[in-house]
Amino acid sequence: KKVVIKISGKFISPLDEPLVKEYAKIIDELYERGYNMAVVVGGGSTARKYIEHAPESKSLKDFIGIEAARLNALLLSLHVKNAIKKVPKSVNEVLELMSSGKVVIAGGMQPGQSTNAVSLVLAELMNADMVVNATTVDAIYTEPPNSPGAKKLSKVSYDEVKRILESSGWKQEPGRYELFDALSLEIAKRSNIPIAVVYGGDPSNVRRAIVEGICGTLVTS
Ligand code: U5P
């Protein structure tokens, strides 16, 4: 089984080493059980801080966010026994590193998107069965999770996720691509790649999604 794991930078950062180690353990365990994996790590609060202090150009802000995500990715890769200790900067490098059979751990790639888009591109490149998105919410809701009428969705379409995000003021801005960026949903849709949304604060949710198929929300066509 081939999977891409996208982990929010909120959970992979120098601010919480025990959690980084827990993720590393689970990735090694899945690798040793025969799963073929790529991992993408977000920029978290480090990226947001750098973005805040970068010059007023969206691409420059994205650019510094990319580097922050790469640094978090490198941190994780150093803790994962079966990972390549090099963070790819392009599709070219991703393909090269993937041919090693080890776990490739990526951060950002290019401006105009978030690490979510990177995870879907990697999923296409390796023909993955699914993407697990370990994020800051446990599921996708009909409205923003903290609003009173919000209902949890166990399954939702790519188009519906887009509608939900748009109705809550979705922005494609550096450091503020909420939950999914637009590109990630486009790529998931064109290649029909299911995305399992789970709460990333507990790494065992990732294992559960991959091994048992249990997740907060499954996004499909
Ligand atoms: N970013 C990009 N391109 C990428 C990945 C990330 O421009 O391929 C930038 C965005 O500004 C993003 C930030 O908000 O780095 C941190 O990534 P993320 O944690 O939002 O996914």
Coordinates of C-alpha atoms and ligand atoms in Angstrom, one line a residue:
K1 CA 0.0 0.0 0.0
K2 CA 1.3 3.4 -0.9
V3 CA 0.5 6.5 1.2
V4 CA 1.4 10.1 1.6
I5 CA 1.3 11.5 5.2
K6 CA 0.9 15.2 5.5
I7 CA 1.7 16.5 9.0
S8 CA 0.9 20.0 10.1
G9 CA 3.9 22.0 11.1
K10 CA 2.2 22.6 14.4
F11 CA 3.1 19.1 15.4
I12 CA 6.5 18.7 13.8
S13 CA 8.8 21.5 15.1
P14 CA 11.5 22.1 17.6
L15 CA 8.8 23.2 20.1
D16 CA 7.7 19.6 20.7
E17 CA 10.4 17.0 20.4
P18 CA 8.5 14.1 22.1
L19 CA 5.8 14.4 19.5
V20 CA 8.4 14.5 16.7
K21 CA 9.8 11.3 18.1
E22 CA 6.4 9.7 18.3
Y23 CA 5.7 10.5 14.7
A24 CA 9.1 9.1 13.7
K25 CA 8.4 5.8 15.6
I26 CA 5.1 5.4 13.8
I27 CA 6.6 6.1 10.4
D28 CA 9.4 3.5 11.0
E29 CA 6.8 1.0 12.2
L30 CA 4.7 1.5 9.1
Y31 CA 7.8 1.3 6.9
E32 CA 8.8 -2.0 8.5
R33 CA 5.3 -3.4 8.0
G34 CA 5.8 -2.8 4.3
Y35 CA 4.0 0.5 3.6
N36 CA 5.5 2.6 0.9
M37 CA 5.4 6.2 2.2
A38 CA 6.3 9.8 1.5
V39 CA 5.8 12.4 4.2
V40 CA 5.2 16.1 3.9
V41 CA 5.6 18.5 6.8
G42 CA 4.1 22.0 7.1
G43 CA 5.8 25.1 8.3
G44 CA 3.9 25.7 11.6
S45 CA 4.4 28.7 13.8
T46 CA 8.0 29.1 12.7
A47 CA 6.8 29.7 9.1
R48 CA 4.1 32.1 10.3
K49 CA 6.7 34.1 12.3
Y50 CA 9.1 34.4 9.3
I51 CA 6.2 35.2 7.0
E52 CA 5.1 38.0 9.3
H53 CA 8.6 39.6 9.1
A54 CA 9.3 39.1 5.4
P55 CA 8.9 42.0 2.9
E56 CA 5.4 42.7 1.5
S57 CA 5.6 40.3 -1.4
K58 CA 3.4 37.3 -1.3
S59 CA 5.9 35.2 -3.2
L60 CA 8.7 36.2 -0.9
K61 CA 6.6 35.4 2.1
D62 CA 5.7 32.0 0.6
F63 CA 9.4 31.5 -0.2
I64 CA 10.5 31.9 3.4
G65 CA 7.5 29.7 4.5
I66 CA 8.9 27.0 2.2
E67 CA 12.3 27.1 3.9
A68 CA 10.6 26.8 7.3
A69 CA 8.7 23.8 6.2
R70 CA 11.9 22.2 4.9
L71 CA 13.6 22.7 8.2
N72 CA 10.7 21.0 10.0
A73 CA 10.9 18.2 7.4
L74 CA 14.7 17.8 8.0
L75 CA 14.1 17.6 11.8
L76 CA 11.6 14.8 11.3
S77 CA 13.9 13.0 8.8
L78 CA 16.7 12.9 11.3
H79 CA 14.5 11.1 13.8
V80 CA 13.1 8.5 11.3
K81 CA 15.5 5.6 10.9
N82 CA 14.3 4.6 7.5
A83 CA 14.1 8.2 6.0
I84 CA 16.5 9.9 3.6
K85 CA 18.3 12.6 5.4
K86 CA 17.8 15.1 2.5
V87 CA 14.8 17.2 1.9
P88 CA 13.9 17.4 -1.8
K89 CA 13.5 20.8 -3.4
S90 CA 12.0 19.8 -6.7
V91 CA 10.0 17.0 -8.4
N92 CA 13.3 15.9 -9.9
E93 CA 14.9 15.4 -6.5
V94 CA 11.7 13.7 -5.2
L95 CA 11.9 11.1 -8.0
E96 CA 15.6 10.6 -7.4
L97 CA 15.2 10.1 -3.7
M98 CA 12.1 7.9 -4.0
S99 CA 14.0 5.4 -6.1
S100 CA 16.0 4.6 -3.0
G101 CA 13.0 2.9 -1.5
K102 CA 13.4 4.8 1.7
V103 CA 10.9 7.3 3.2
V104 CA 11.1 10.7 1.5
I105 CA 10.2 13.6 3.8
A106 CA 9.5 16.9 2.0
G107 CA 8.6 20.4 3.1
G108 CA 7.6 23.2 0.7
M109 CA 8.3 23.4 -3.1
Q110 CA 7.2 26.6 -4.7
P111 CA 5.3 29.8 -4.0
G112 CA 1.5 30.1 -4.5
Q113 CA 0.5 27.0 -2.6
S114 CA 0.8 25.3 0.8
T115 CA 2.4 22.0 1.8
N116 CA -1.0 20.4 1.2
A117 CA -0.4 20.8 -2.6
V118 CA 3.0 19.2 -2.2
S119 CA 1.4 16.2 -0.5
L120 CA -1.0 15.7 -3.4
V121 CA 1.7 16.1 -6.0
L122 CA 3.8 13.5 -4.3
A123 CA 0.7 11.2 -4.1
E124 CA 0.3 11.5 -7.9
L125 CA 4.1 10.9 -8.5
M126 CA 4.0 7.7 -6.5
N127 CA 0.5 6.7 -7.5
A128 CA -0.5 6.6 -3.8
D129 CA -3.7 5.0 -2.6
M130 CA -4.4 7.8 -0.2
V131 CA -3.2 10.9 1.5
V132 CA -3.5 11.2 5.3
N133 CA -3.8 14.8 6.4
A134 CA -2.8 15.0 10.1
T135 CA -4.1 18.5 10.9
T136 CA -5.2 20.8 13.7
V137 CA -8.9 19.7 13.5
D138 CA -10.3 16.2 14.0
A139 CA -12.6 16.3 10.9
I140 CA -14.3 18.5 8.4
Y141 CA -17.4 20.2 9.6
T142 CA -20.4 21.7 7.7
E143 CA -19.3 25.1 9.1
P144 CA -16.2 26.4 11.0
P145 CA -15.8 23.7 13.8
N146 CA -16.4 26.2 16.7
S147 CA -19.7 27.6 15.3
P148 CA -22.8 26.3 17.0
G149 CA -24.5 24.5 14.1
A150 CA -21.4 22.8 12.9
K151 CA -21.8 19.1 12.1
K152 CA -19.0 16.6 11.6
L153 CA -18.9 15.1 8.1
S154 CA -17.6 11.5 7.9
K155 CA -17.4 11.7 4.1
V156 CA -17.4 14.7 1.8
S157 CA -16.6 15.5 -1.8
Y158 CA -13.7 17.6 -3.0
D159 CA -16.2 20.2 -4.4
E160 CA -18.2 20.3 -1.1
V161 CA -15.0 20.9 0.9
K162 CA -14.2 23.8 -1.5
R163 CA -17.7 25.3 -1.0
I164 CA -17.4 24.9 2.8
L165 CA -14.1 26.6 2.9
E166 CA -15.2 29.4 0.5
S167 CA -18.2 30.2 2.6
S168 CA -16.0 30.7 5.7
G169 CA -13.7 33.3 3.9
W170 CA -11.1 30.9 2.4
K171 CA -7.8 32.7 1.6
Q172 CA -4.9 31.6 -0.5
E173 CA -2.3 33.8 1.3
P174 CA 1.1 33.0 2.7
G175 CA 0.8 31.2 6.0
R176 CA -3.0 31.2 5.8
Y177 CA -4.0 28.4 3.5
E178 CA -6.8 27.0 5.7
L179 CA -7.0 23.3 6.0
F180 CA -6.5 22.7 2.3
D181 CA -5.2 25.1 -0.4
A182 CA -7.1 25.3 -3.6
L183 CA -4.5 23.5 -5.7
S184 CA -4.4 20.4 -3.4
L185 CA -8.2 19.9 -4.0
E186 CA -7.8 20.3 -7.7
I187 CA -5.0 17.7 -7.8
A188 CA -6.9 15.3 -5.5
K189 CA -9.9 15.6 -7.8
R190 CA -8.2 15.2 -11.1
S191 CA -6.5 11.9 -9.9
N192 CA -9.2 10.8 -7.6
I193 CA -7.0 10.5 -4.5
P194 CA -8.9 10.0 -1.3
I195 CA -7.8 12.3 1.6
A196 CA -8.2 11.1 5.2
V197 CA -8.5 14.0 7.6
V198 CA -7.3 13.2 11.2
Y199 CA -6.3 15.1 14.3
G200 CA -2.5 15.3 14.2
G201 CA -2.0 16.0 17.9
D202 CA -2.2 12.2 18.4
P203 CA 0.1 10.4 15.9
S204 CA -1.7 7.1 16.4
N205 CA -4.5 8.6 14.4
V206 CA -2.3 8.4 11.4
R207 CA -1.6 4.7 12.0
R208 CA -5.4 4.1 12.5
A209 CA -6.2 5.9 9.2
I210 CA -3.6 3.9 7.2
V211 CA -4.0 0.4 8.8
E212 CA -7.7 0.4 9.8
G213 CA -9.1 3.0 7.5
I214 CA -10.6 5.0 10.4
C215 CA -10.4 8.8 10.1
G216 CA -12.3 11.9 11.0
T217 CA -13.4 12.7 7.5
L218 CA -12.8 11.0 4.2
V219 CA -12.6 13.4 1.2
T220 CA -13.3 11.7 -2.1
S221 CA -15.1 12.4 -5.4
Ligands
U5P1 N1 4.6 27.4 1.0 C1 4.7 27.6 -0.3 N2 4.8 26.6 -1.2 C2 4.9 25.3 -0.8 C3 4.7 25.0 0.6 C4 4.6 26.1 1.5 O1 4.6 28.8 -0.8 O2 5.0 24.4 -1.6 C5 4.6 28.5 2.0 C6 3.2 29.1 2.2 O3 3.3 30.4 2.5 C7 2.7 28.3 3.4 C8 4.0 28.2 4.2 O4 1.6 28.9 4.1 O5 5.0 28.1 3.2 C9 4.0 27.1 5.3 O6 3.4 25.9 4.7 P1 2.1 25.4 5.4 O7 2.4 25.0 6.8 O8 1.1 26.5 5.3 O9 1.7 24.2 4.5

